[in-house]
PDB file of C-alpha atoms and ligand atoms in Angstrom:
ATOM      1  CA  UNK A 137     105.866  76.651 -24.313  1.00 89.00           C
ATOM      2  CA  UNK A 138     106.296  76.559 -20.542  1.00 94.00           C
ATOM      3  CA  UNK A 139     106.014  80.145 -19.332  1.00 97.00           C
ATOM      4  CA  UNK A 140     107.698  79.209 -16.044  1.00 97.00           C
ATOM      5  CA  UNK A 141     104.956  80.738 -13.924  1.00 98.00           C
ATOM      6  CA  UNK A 142     103.482  77.660 -12.293  1.00 98.00           C
ATOM      7  CA  UNK A 143     103.632  78.071  -8.502  1.00 98.00           C
ATOM      8  CA  UNK A 144     104.891  81.648  -8.685  1.00 98.00           C
ATOM      9  CA  UNK A 145     103.303  84.244  -6.388  1.00 99.00           C
ATOM     10  CA  UNK A 146     102.351  87.622  -7.852  1.00 99.00           C
ATOM     11  CA  UNK A 147     101.170  90.844  -6.243  1.00 99.00           C
ATOM     12  CA  UNK A 148      99.075  93.063  -8.496  1.00 99.00           C
ATOM     13  CA  UNK A 149      98.402  96.520  -7.089  1.00 99.00           C
ATOM     14  CA  UNK A 150      95.158  98.042  -8.295  1.00 98.00           C
ATOM     15  CA  UNK A 151      94.117  94.420  -8.733  1.00 98.00           C
ATOM     16  CA  UNK A 152      90.455  95.359  -8.406  1.00 98.00           C
ATOM     17  CA  UNK A 153      90.617  97.537 -11.527  1.00 98.00           C
ATOM     18  CA  UNK A 154      90.119  96.699 -15.172  1.00 98.00           C
ATOM     19  CA  UNK A 155      93.715  96.178 -16.282  1.00 98.00           C
ATOM     20  CA  UNK A 156      94.751  94.583 -12.973  1.00 98.00           C
ATOM     21  CA  UNK A 157      92.007  92.015 -13.335  1.00 98.00           C
ATOM     22  CA  UNK A 158      93.107  91.088 -16.869  1.00 98.00           C
ATOM     23  CA  UNK A 159      96.693  90.702 -15.699  1.00 98.00           C
ATOM     24  CA  UNK A 160      95.485  88.413 -12.897  1.00 98.00           C
ATOM     25  CA  UNK A 161      93.500  86.355 -15.433  1.00 98.00           C
ATOM     26  CA  UNK A 162      96.579  85.614 -17.569  1.00 98.00           C
ATOM     27  CA  UNK A 163      98.843  84.882 -14.589  1.00 98.00           C
ATOM     28  CA  UNK A 164      96.261  82.509 -13.129  1.00 98.00           C
ATOM     29  CA  UNK A 165      95.950  80.749 -16.499  1.00 98.00           C
ATOM     30  CA  UNK A 166      99.710  80.113 -16.316  1.00 98.00           C
ATOM     31  CA  UNK A 167      99.456  78.589 -12.846  1.00 98.00           C
ATOM     32  CA  UNK A 168     100.525  81.537 -10.676  1.00 98.00           C
ATOM     33  CA  UNK A 169      98.853  82.510  -7.392  1.00 98.00           C
ATOM     34  CA  UNK A 170      97.799  86.141  -7.288  1.00 99.00           C
ATOM     35  CA  UNK A 171      97.252  88.764  -4.594  1.00 99.00           C
ATOM     36  CA  UNK A 172      94.903  91.564  -5.611  1.00 99.00           C
ATOM     37  CA  UNK A 173      95.840  94.572  -3.472  1.00 99.00           C
ATOM     38  CA  UNK A 174      93.606  97.595  -3.851  1.00 98.00           C
ATOM     39  CA  UNK A 175      92.551 100.634  -1.863  1.00 98.00           C
ATOM     40  CA  UNK A 176      89.021  99.688  -2.904  1.00 98.00           C
ATOM     41  CA  UNK A 177      88.418  96.490  -0.940  1.00 98.00           C
ATOM     42  CA  UNK A 178      85.082  95.844  -2.597  1.00 98.00           C
ATOM     43  CA  UNK A 179      86.611  96.054  -6.074  1.00 98.00           C
ATOM     44  CA  UNK A 180      89.385  93.638  -5.079  1.00 98.00           C
ATOM     45  CA  UNK A 181      86.860  91.181  -3.634  1.00 98.00           C
ATOM     46  CA  UNK A 182      84.616  91.460  -6.726  1.00 98.00           C
ATOM     47  CA  UNK A 183      87.606  90.823  -8.986  1.00 98.00           C
ATOM     48  CA  UNK A 184      88.506  87.790  -6.904  1.00 98.00           C
ATOM     49  CA  UNK A 185      84.989  86.355  -7.176  1.00 98.00           C
ATOM     50  CA  UNK A 186      84.843  86.990 -10.948  1.00 98.00           C
ATOM     51  CA  UNK A 187      88.214  85.309 -11.463  1.00 98.00           C
ATOM     52  CA  UNK A 188      87.193  82.365  -9.270  1.00 98.00           C
ATOM     53  CA  UNK A 189      83.962  81.957 -11.244  1.00 98.00           C
ATOM     54  CA  UNK A 190      86.114  81.250 -14.332  1.00 97.00           C
ATOM     55  CA  UNK A 191      88.880  79.350 -12.523  1.00 98.00           C
ATOM     56  CA  UNK A 192      87.451  77.742  -9.375  1.00 98.00           C
ATOM     57  CA  UNK A 193      90.742  76.102  -8.424  1.00 97.00           C
ATOM     58  CA  UNK A 194      92.801  79.308  -8.695  1.00 98.00           C
ATOM     59  CA  UNK A 195      94.617  80.617  -5.637  1.00 98.00           C
ATOM     60  CA  UNK A 196      93.606  84.259  -5.217  1.00 98.00           C
ATOM     61  CA  UNK A 197      94.085  86.556  -2.251  1.00 98.00           C
ATOM     62  CA  UNK A 198      92.312  89.906  -2.082  1.00 98.00           C
ATOM     63  CA  UNK A 199      93.198  92.555   0.449  1.00 98.00           C
ATOM     64  CA  UNK A 200      92.864  96.259   1.129  1.00 98.00           C
ATOM     65  CA  UNK A 201      96.067  98.186   0.604  1.00 98.00           C
ATOM     66  CA  UNK A 202      96.799 101.870   0.128  1.00 99.00           C
ATOM     67  CA  UNK A 203     100.098 101.979  -1.736  1.00 99.00           C
ATOM     68  CA  UNK A 204     100.684 105.599  -0.690  1.00 98.00           C
ATOM     69  CA  UNK A 205     100.993 104.354   2.902  1.00 98.00           C
ATOM     70  CA  UNK A 206     104.231 102.480   3.639  1.00 98.00           C
ATOM     71  CA  UNK A 207     102.724 100.678   6.660  1.00 98.00           C
ATOM     72  CA  UNK A 208      99.714  99.523   4.641  1.00 98.00           C
ATOM     73  CA  UNK A 209     102.030  98.143   1.937  1.00 99.00           C
ATOM     74  CA  UNK A 210     104.143  96.342   4.552  1.00 98.00           C
ATOM     75  CA  UNK A 211     101.041  94.809   6.161  1.00 98.00           C
ATOM     76  CA  UNK A 212      99.514  93.728   2.851  1.00 98.00           C
ATOM     77  CA  UNK A 213     102.809  92.228   1.670  1.00 98.00           C
ATOM     78  CA  UNK A 214     103.198  90.278   4.931  1.00 98.00           C
ATOM     79  CA  UNK A 215      99.581  89.071   4.689  1.00 98.00           C
ATOM     80  CA  UNK A 216     100.179  87.986   1.075  1.00 98.00           C
ATOM     81  CA  UNK A 217     103.259  86.002   2.092  1.00 98.00           C
ATOM     82  CA  UNK A 218     101.339  84.329   4.902  1.00 98.00           C
ATOM     83  CA  UNK A 219      98.501  83.396   2.552  1.00 98.00           C
ATOM     84  CA  UNK A 220     100.408  82.521  -0.631  1.00 98.00           C
ATOM     85  CA  UNK A 221     104.131  82.327   0.148  1.00 98.00           C
ATOM     86  CA  UNK A 222     107.104  84.488  -0.843  1.00 98.00           C
ATOM     87  CA  UNK A 223     106.398  87.100  -3.505  1.00 99.00           C
ATOM     88  CA  UNK A 224     108.134  86.418  -6.839  1.00 98.00           C
ATOM     89  CA  UNK A 225     106.382  88.951  -9.050  1.00 99.00           C
ATOM     90  CA  UNK A 226     105.252  92.526  -8.419  1.00 99.00           C
ATOM     91  CA  UNK A 227     103.010  94.350 -10.865  1.00 99.00           C
ATOM     92  CA  UNK A 228     102.840  98.038  -9.908  1.00 99.00           C
ATOM     93  CA  UNK A 229      99.560  98.747 -11.646  1.00 98.00           C
ATOM     94  CA  UNK A 230      97.554 100.985  -9.267  1.00 98.00           C
ATOM     95  CA  UNK A 231      97.171 104.501 -10.587  1.00 98.00           C
ATOM     96  CA  UNK A 232      94.840 107.176 -11.897  1.00 97.00           C
ATOM     97  CA  UNK A 233      94.851 110.641 -13.408  1.00 97.00           C
ATOM     98  CA  UNK A 234      93.528 113.965 -12.071  1.00 97.00           C
ATOM     99  CA  UNK A 235      93.549 116.163 -15.148  1.00 97.00           C
ATOM    100  CA  UNK A 236      93.737 119.946 -15.182  1.00 98.00           C
ATOM    101  CA  UNK A 237      95.807 122.561 -16.951  1.00 98.00           C
ATOM    102  CA  UNK A 238      98.854 123.382 -14.857  1.00 98.00           C
ATOM    103  CA  UNK A 239      97.841 126.891 -13.827  1.00 98.00           C
ATOM    104  CA  UNK A 240      94.472 125.652 -12.569  1.00 98.00           C
ATOM    105  CA  UNK A 241      95.708 122.431 -10.974  1.00 98.00           C
ATOM    106  CA  UNK A 242      95.249 122.085  -7.213  1.00 98.00           C
ATOM    107  CA  UNK A 243      98.401 121.160  -5.290  1.00 98.00           C
ATOM    108  CA  UNK A 244      96.477 118.159  -3.925  1.00 98.00           C
ATOM    109  CA  UNK A 245      95.916 116.820  -7.453  1.00 98.00           C
ATOM    110  CA  UNK A 246      99.617 117.024  -8.193  1.00 98.00           C
ATOM    111  CA  UNK A 247     100.473 115.325  -4.882  1.00 98.00           C
ATOM    112  CA  UNK A 248      97.948 112.493  -4.986  1.00 98.00           C
ATOM    113  CA  UNK A 249      98.957 111.418  -8.504  1.00 98.00           C
ATOM    114  CA  UNK A 250     102.680 111.490  -7.687  1.00 98.00           C
ATOM    115  CA  UNK A 251     102.165 109.870  -4.277  1.00 98.00           C
ATOM    116  CA  UNK A 252     100.253 107.014  -5.873  1.00 98.00           C
ATOM    117  CA  UNK A 253     101.974 106.395  -9.201  1.00 98.00           C
ATOM    118  CA  UNK A 254     105.552 107.128  -8.224  1.00 98.00           C
ATOM    119  CA  UNK A 255     105.933 106.926  -4.462  1.00 98.00           C
ATOM    120  CA  UNK A 256     103.437 104.073  -4.197  1.00 99.00           C
ATOM    121  CA  UNK A 257     105.585 102.090  -6.634  1.00 99.00           C
ATOM    122  CA  UNK A 258     108.662 102.964  -4.550  1.00 99.00           C
ATOM    123  CA  UNK A 259     106.946 101.614  -1.400  1.00 98.00           C
ATOM    124  CA  UNK A 260     105.858  98.393  -3.117  1.00 99.00           C
ATOM    125  CA  UNK A 261     109.257  97.687  -4.672  1.00 99.00           C
ATOM    126  CA  UNK A 262     110.948  98.195  -1.311  1.00 98.00           C
ATOM    127  CA  UNK A 263     108.519  95.813   0.381  1.00 98.00           C
ATOM    128  CA  UNK A 264     109.296  92.869  -1.915  1.00 99.00           C
ATOM    129  CA  UNK A 265     112.923  93.479  -2.945  1.00 98.00           C
ATOM    130  CA  UNK A 266     114.688  92.011   0.124  1.00 98.00           C
ATOM    131  CA  UNK A 267     112.938  88.648  -0.349  1.00 98.00           C
ATOM    132  CA  UNK A 268     113.541  88.619  -4.102  1.00 99.00           C
ATOM    133  CA  UNK A 269     117.219  89.458  -3.559  1.00 98.00           C
ATOM    134  CA  UNK A 270     117.602  86.701  -0.989  1.00 98.00           C
ATOM    135  CA  UNK A 271     115.988  84.147  -3.312  1.00 98.00           C
ATOM    136  CA  UNK A 272     117.810  85.532  -6.381  1.00 98.00           C
ATOM    137  CA  UNK A 273     114.690  85.700  -8.515  1.00 98.00           C
ATOM    138  CA  UNK A 274     112.186  88.455  -9.086  1.00 99.00           C
ATOM    139  CA  UNK A 275     110.099  90.110 -11.780  1.00 99.00           C
ATOM    140  CA  UNK A 276     108.804  93.667 -11.431  1.00 99.00           C
ATOM    141  CA  UNK A 277     106.631  95.430 -13.999  1.00 99.00           C
ATOM    142  CA  UNK A 278     105.649  99.085 -13.633  1.00 99.00           C
ATOM    143  CA  UNK A 279     102.521 100.405 -15.353  1.00 99.00           C
ATOM    144  CA  UNK A 280     103.509 103.580 -17.147  1.00 98.00           C
ATOM    145  CA  UNK A 281     101.407 105.150 -19.905  1.00 98.00           C
ATOM    146  CA  UNK A 282     101.854 106.670 -23.325  1.00 97.00           C
ATOM    147  CA  UNK A 283     101.081 109.869 -21.433  1.00 97.00           C
ATOM    148  CA  UNK A 284     104.729 109.803 -20.297  1.00 98.00           C
ATOM    149  CA  UNK A 285     105.422 111.622 -23.551  1.00 98.00           C
ATOM    150  CA  UNK A 286     103.308 114.544 -22.308  1.00 97.00           C
ATOM    151  CA  UNK A 287      99.615 115.324 -22.696  1.00 95.00           C
ATOM    152  CA  UNK A 288      97.866 118.646 -22.262  1.00 96.00           C
ATOM    153  CA  UNK A 289      96.122 118.794 -18.899  1.00 97.00           C
ATOM    154  CA  UNK A 290      98.266 115.983 -17.497  1.00 98.00           C
ATOM    155  CA  UNK A 291     101.443 117.578 -16.149  1.00 98.00           C
ATOM    156  CA  UNK A 292     100.956 115.611 -12.923  1.00 98.00           C
ATOM    157  CA  UNK A 293     100.141 112.254 -14.590  1.00 98.00           C
ATOM    158  CA  UNK A 294     102.639 112.580 -17.465  1.00 98.00           C
ATOM    159  CA  UNK A 295     105.500 113.465 -15.113  1.00 98.00           C
ATOM    160  CA  UNK A 296     104.646 110.647 -12.705  1.00 98.00           C
ATOM    161  CA  UNK A 297     104.403 108.092 -15.544  1.00 98.00           C
ATOM    162  CA  UNK A 298     107.678 109.400 -17.047  1.00 98.00           C
ATOM    163  CA  UNK A 299     109.248 109.189 -13.588  1.00 98.00           C
ATOM    164  CA  UNK A 300     108.246 105.544 -13.449  1.00 98.00           C
ATOM    165  CA  UNK A 301     110.443 104.895 -16.485  1.00 98.00           C
ATOM    166  CA  UNK A 302     113.435 106.411 -14.685  1.00 98.00           C
ATOM    167  CA  UNK A 303     112.663 104.343 -11.607  1.00 99.00           C
ATOM    168  CA  UNK A 304     112.371 101.232 -13.793  1.00 99.00           C
ATOM    169  CA  UNK A 305     115.743 101.747 -15.456  1.00 98.00           C
ATOM    170  CA  UNK A 306     117.576 102.679 -12.251  1.00 99.00           C
ATOM    171  CA  UNK A 307     116.157  99.771 -10.253  1.00 99.00           C
ATOM    172  CA  UNK A 308     116.852  97.352 -13.121  1.00 99.00           C
ATOM    173  CA  UNK A 309     120.507  98.313 -12.820  1.00 98.00           C
ATOM    174  CA  UNK A 310     120.535  97.923  -9.025  1.00 98.00           C
ATOM    175  CA  UNK A 311     118.646  94.632  -8.912  1.00 98.00           C
ATOM    176  CA  UNK A 312     119.996  92.855 -11.997  1.00 98.00           C
ATOM    177  CA  UNK A 313     122.804  91.123 -10.106  1.00 98.00           C
ATOM    178  CA  UNK A 314     120.116  89.359  -8.064  1.00 98.00           C
ATOM    179  CA  UNK A 315     118.373  87.963 -11.168  1.00 98.00           C
ATOM    180  CA  UNK A 316     115.557  90.476 -10.776  1.00 99.00           C
ATOM    181  CA  UNK A 317     114.215  92.096 -13.937  1.00 99.00           C
ATOM    182  CA  UNK A 318     112.434  95.444 -13.855  1.00 99.00           C
ATOM    183  CA  UNK A 319     110.439  96.578 -16.874  1.00 99.00           C
ATOM    184  CA  UNK A 320     107.593  98.901 -17.766  1.00 99.00           C
ATOM    185  CA  UNK A 321     104.520  98.793 -19.949  1.00 99.00           C
ATOM    186  CA  UNK A 322     103.131 101.971 -21.510  1.00 98.00           C
ATOM    187  CA  UNK A 323      99.573 101.565 -22.771  1.00 98.00           C
ATOM    188  CA  UNK A 324      97.765 104.022 -24.974  1.00 96.00           C
ATOM    189  CA  UNK A 325      94.028 104.499 -24.615  1.00 94.00           C
ATOM    190  CA  UNK A 326      92.543 101.243 -23.324  1.00 96.00           C
ATOM    191  CA  UNK A 327      88.834 100.522 -23.647  1.00 95.00           C
ATOM    192  CA  UNK A 328      88.020  99.841 -19.999  1.00 96.00           C
ATOM    193  CA  UNK A 329      84.431  99.886 -18.689  1.00 93.00           C
ATOM    194  CA  UNK A 330      85.238 103.185 -16.934  1.00 90.00           C
ATOM    195  CA  UNK A 331      86.329 104.736 -20.241  1.00 92.00           C
ATOM    196  CA  UNK A 332      83.324 103.373 -22.138  1.00 94.00           C
ATOM    197  CA  UNK A 333      81.040 104.938 -19.497  1.00 95.00           C
ATOM    198  CA  UNK A 334      82.390 108.433 -20.191  1.00 91.00           C
ATOM    199  CA  UNK A 335      80.026 110.862 -21.923  1.00 93.00           C
ATOM    200  CA  UNK A 336      82.750 111.819 -24.391  1.00 92.00           C
ATOM    201  CA  UNK A 337      83.694 108.184 -25.165  1.00 92.00           C
ATOM    202  CA  UNK A 338      82.672 108.442 -28.856  1.00 94.00           C
ATOM    203  CA  UNK A 339      84.870 111.495 -29.317  1.00 93.00           C
ATOM    204  CA  UNK A 340      87.796 109.877 -27.507  1.00 91.00           C
ATOM    205  CA  UNK A 341      87.423 106.710 -29.546  1.00 93.00           C
ATOM    206  CA  UNK A 342      87.291 108.574 -32.876  1.00 94.00           C
ATOM    207  CA  UNK A 343      90.364 110.653 -32.002  1.00 92.00           C
ATOM    208  CA  UNK A 344      92.311 107.624 -30.868  1.00 92.00           C
ATOM    209  CA  UNK A 345      91.358 105.544 -33.937  1.00 94.00           C
ATOM    210  CA  UNK A 346      92.446 108.355 -36.242  1.00 95.00           C
ATOM    211  CA  UNK A 347      95.912 108.359 -34.647  1.00 94.00           C
ATOM    212  CA  UNK A 348      96.380 104.582 -34.267  1.00 96.00           C
ATOM    213  CA  UNK A 349      97.732 102.483 -37.155  1.00 97.00           C
ATOM    214  CA  UNK A 350      96.030  99.293 -35.944  1.00 97.00           C
ATOM    215  CA  UNK A 351      92.281  99.555 -36.559  1.00 95.00           C
ATOM    216  CA  UNK A 352      90.858  99.263 -33.029  1.00 95.00           C
ATOM    217  CA  UNK A 353      91.163 100.502 -29.476  1.00 95.00           C
ATOM    218  CA  UNK A 354      93.460  98.720 -27.048  1.00 97.00           C
ATOM    219  CA  UNK A 355      91.933  96.155 -24.724  1.00 97.00           C
ATOM    220  CA  UNK A 356      92.897  95.312 -21.153  1.00 98.00           C
ATOM    221  CA  UNK A 357      94.047  91.897 -22.442  1.00 98.00           C
ATOM    222  CA  UNK A 358      96.540  93.618 -24.758  1.00 98.00           C
ATOM    223  CA  UNK A 359      98.199  95.226 -21.738  1.00 98.00           C
ATOM    224  CA  UNK A 360      98.079  91.975 -19.762  1.00 98.00           C
ATOM    225  CA  UNK A 361      99.872  90.118 -22.583  1.00 98.00           C
ATOM    226  CA  UNK A 362     102.777  92.598 -22.456  1.00 98.00           C
ATOM    227  CA  UNK A 363     103.015  92.121 -18.687  1.00 99.00           C
ATOM    228  CA  UNK A 364     102.906  88.348 -19.130  1.00 98.00           C
ATOM    229  CA  UNK A 365     105.787  88.555 -21.599  1.00 98.00           C
ATOM    230  CA  UNK A 366     108.008  90.363 -19.097  1.00 99.00           C
ATOM    231  CA  UNK A 367     107.265  88.122 -16.109  1.00 98.00           C
ATOM    232  CA  UNK A 368     107.304  84.809 -17.977  1.00 98.00           C
ATOM    233  CA  UNK A 369     110.354  82.840 -19.105  1.00 98.00           C
ATOM    234  CA  UNK A 370     110.140  84.750 -22.418  1.00 98.00           C
ATOM    235  CA  UNK A 371     111.426  87.809 -20.579  1.00 98.00           C
ATOM    236  CA  UNK A 372     114.177  86.089 -18.612  1.00 98.00           C
ATOM    237  CA  UNK A 373     117.014  88.163 -20.160  1.00 98.00           C
ATOM    238  CA  UNK A 374     115.086  91.379 -20.717  1.00 98.00           C
ATOM    239  CA  UNK A 375     115.296  94.215 -18.215  1.00 98.00           C
ATOM    240  CA  UNK A 376     115.147  98.041 -18.126  1.00 98.00           C
ATOM    241  CA  UNK A 377     112.733  98.085 -21.065  1.00 98.00           C
ATOM    242  CA  UNK A 378     109.425  99.769 -21.732  1.00 98.00           C
ATOM    243  CA  UNK A 379     106.913  98.080 -24.030  1.00 98.00           C
ATOM    244  CA  UNK A 380     104.400 100.411 -25.651  1.00 98.00           C
ATOM    245  CA  UNK A 381     100.937  98.896 -26.018  1.00 98.00           C
ATOM    246  CA  UNK A 382      99.576 101.540 -28.330  1.00 98.00           C
ATOM    247  CA  UNK A 383      98.592  99.844 -31.585  1.00 98.00           C
ATOM    248  CA  UNK A 384     101.622 101.311 -33.315  1.00 97.00           C
ATOM    249  CA  UNK A 385     101.341 104.944 -32.231  1.00 93.00           C
TER     250      UNK A 385
HETATM  251  N1  NAD B 677      92.893 102.639 -18.994  1.00 93.74           N
HETATM  252  C1  NAD B 677      93.775 103.250 -19.760  1.00 93.74           C
HETATM  253  O1  NAD B 677      93.472 103.750 -20.861  1.00 93.74           O
HETATM  254  C2  NAD B 677      95.206 103.356 -19.303  1.00 93.74           C
HETATM  255  C3  NAD B 677      96.169 103.815 -20.217  1.00 93.74           C
HETATM  256  C4  NAD B 677      97.491 103.901 -19.796  1.00 93.74           C
HETATM  257  C5  NAD B 677      97.852 103.547 -18.509  1.00 93.74           C
HETATM  258  N2  NAD B 677      96.893 103.122 -17.638  1.00 93.74           N
HETATM  259  C6  NAD B 677      97.332 102.766 -16.282  1.00 93.74           C
HETATM  260  O2  NAD B 677      96.962 101.431 -15.999  1.00 93.74           O
HETATM  261  C7  NAD B 677      96.727 101.263 -14.604  1.00 93.74           C
HETATM  262  C8  NAD B 677      95.381 100.607 -14.376  1.00 93.74           C
HETATM  263  O3  NAD B 677      94.378 101.414 -14.968  1.00 93.74           O
HETATM  264  P1  NAD B 677      92.859 100.937 -15.167  1.00 93.74           P
HETATM  265  O4  NAD B 677      92.392 101.535 -16.438  1.00 93.74           O
HETATM  266  O5  NAD B 677      92.741  99.472 -14.915  1.00 93.74           O
HETATM  267  O6  NAD B 677      92.185 101.777 -13.984  1.00 93.74           O
HETATM  268  P2  NAD B 677      91.160 101.318 -12.834  1.00 93.74           P
HETATM  269  O7  NAD B 677      90.673 102.560 -12.219  1.00 93.74           O
HETATM  270  O8  NAD B 677      90.169 100.356 -13.403  1.00 93.74           O
HETATM  271  O9  NAD B 677      92.106 100.528 -11.828  1.00 93.74           O
HETATM  272  C9  NAD B 677      93.027 101.176 -10.985  1.00 93.74           C
HETATM  273  C10 NAD B 677      92.896 100.562  -9.610  1.00 93.74           C
HETATM  274  O10 NAD B 677      93.892 101.162  -8.763  1.00 93.74           O
HETATM  275  C11 NAD B 677      93.303 101.279  -7.469  1.00 93.74           C
HETATM  276  N3  NAD B 677      94.009 102.286  -6.674  1.00 93.74           N
HETATM  277  C12 NAD B 677      93.960 103.632  -6.802  1.00 93.74           C
HETATM  278  N4  NAD B 677      94.693 104.216  -5.844  1.00 93.74           N
HETATM  279  C13 NAD B 677      95.238 103.225  -5.092  1.00 93.74           C
HETATM  280  C14 NAD B 677      96.081 103.189  -3.948  1.00 93.74           C
HETATM  281  N5  NAD B 677      96.510 104.305  -3.357  1.00 93.74           N
HETATM  282  N6  NAD B 677      96.430 101.982  -3.443  1.00 93.74           N
HETATM  283  C15 NAD B 677      95.994 100.832  -4.005  1.00 93.74           C
HETATM  284  N7  NAD B 677      95.164 100.812  -5.086  1.00 93.74           N
HETATM  285  C16 NAD B 677      94.797 101.988  -5.622  1.00 93.74           C
HETATM  286  C17 NAD B 677      91.859 101.680  -7.748  1.00 93.74           C
HETATM  287  O11 NAD B 677      91.015 101.419  -6.634  1.00 93.74           O
HETATM  288  C18 NAD B 677      91.525 100.816  -8.964  1.00 93.74           C
HETATM  289  O12 NAD B 677      90.923  99.583  -8.594  1.00 93.74           O
HETATM  290  C19 NAD B 677      96.866 102.671 -13.999  1.00 93.74           C
HETATM  291  O13 NAD B 677      98.166 102.823 -13.467  1.00 93.74           O
HETATM  292  C20 NAD B 677      96.675 103.588 -15.186  1.00 93.74           C
HETATM  293  O14 NAD B 677      97.316 104.827 -15.009  1.00 93.74           O
HETATM  294  C21 NAD B 677      95.588 103.008 -17.999  1.00 93.74           C
END
């Protein structure tokens, strides 16, 4: 089946990270050009080199971008368009958690999670929307998390990831008339290298397996496949949805 992605240009924020890299892999396999935008320039460049090692003819652009900074997003978007052409697809994937029980949480840890997950997504959407609206085609996917349902120690992260679902639904309604779909993906625990390196990984794995109907942890590729579904021709008439990638939880 033709996924309709050949020649499309995709921005992936947090493209130097584990899930971002897997998303890039699948989009490249379908013939898209990808821009890996990340606050960690080295990670973005390493991801680019690793992807090129597997697909030497792929078109990949890597660039520093801090999505909390509107000017940085504008510059990185303009640089992407100069290098690859107009942006058709935006994957708002950059994000992280700063866990602490609410009464002990520092204001800064609340702010940095919300500024990145929620406001960063707002900045990125606003940078690409005018072009998508003009060309009457766009695909936006926001990386939420199963944590949107609420986890102890994650009032900042859970509220930001839940907020992303509201943003997704509201923007889907605003942008639909321009043939722009806006969807979200909500992964459960995903076995990234960072997670596997944690001292308590065995405990986390056992707890997650006990709660998950499917008999394994989620992989970055599982998340990437959900993203691919939304941005490919399979998702052409699907908007304002959230796909849980949780193994049935
Ligand atoms: N790994 C999981 O279990 C899991 C589960 C649910 C949701 N998620 C979400 O998936 C996304 C990717 O997670 P991951 O596991 O690949 O993490 P990761 O740490 O490997 O990748 C995240 C990337 O985002 C980048 N980033 C952070 N702040 C940024 C900023 N201000 N501007 C630009 N880039 C920035 C980081 O440098 C990093 O490369 C995140 O939004 C995360 O919340 C992950």
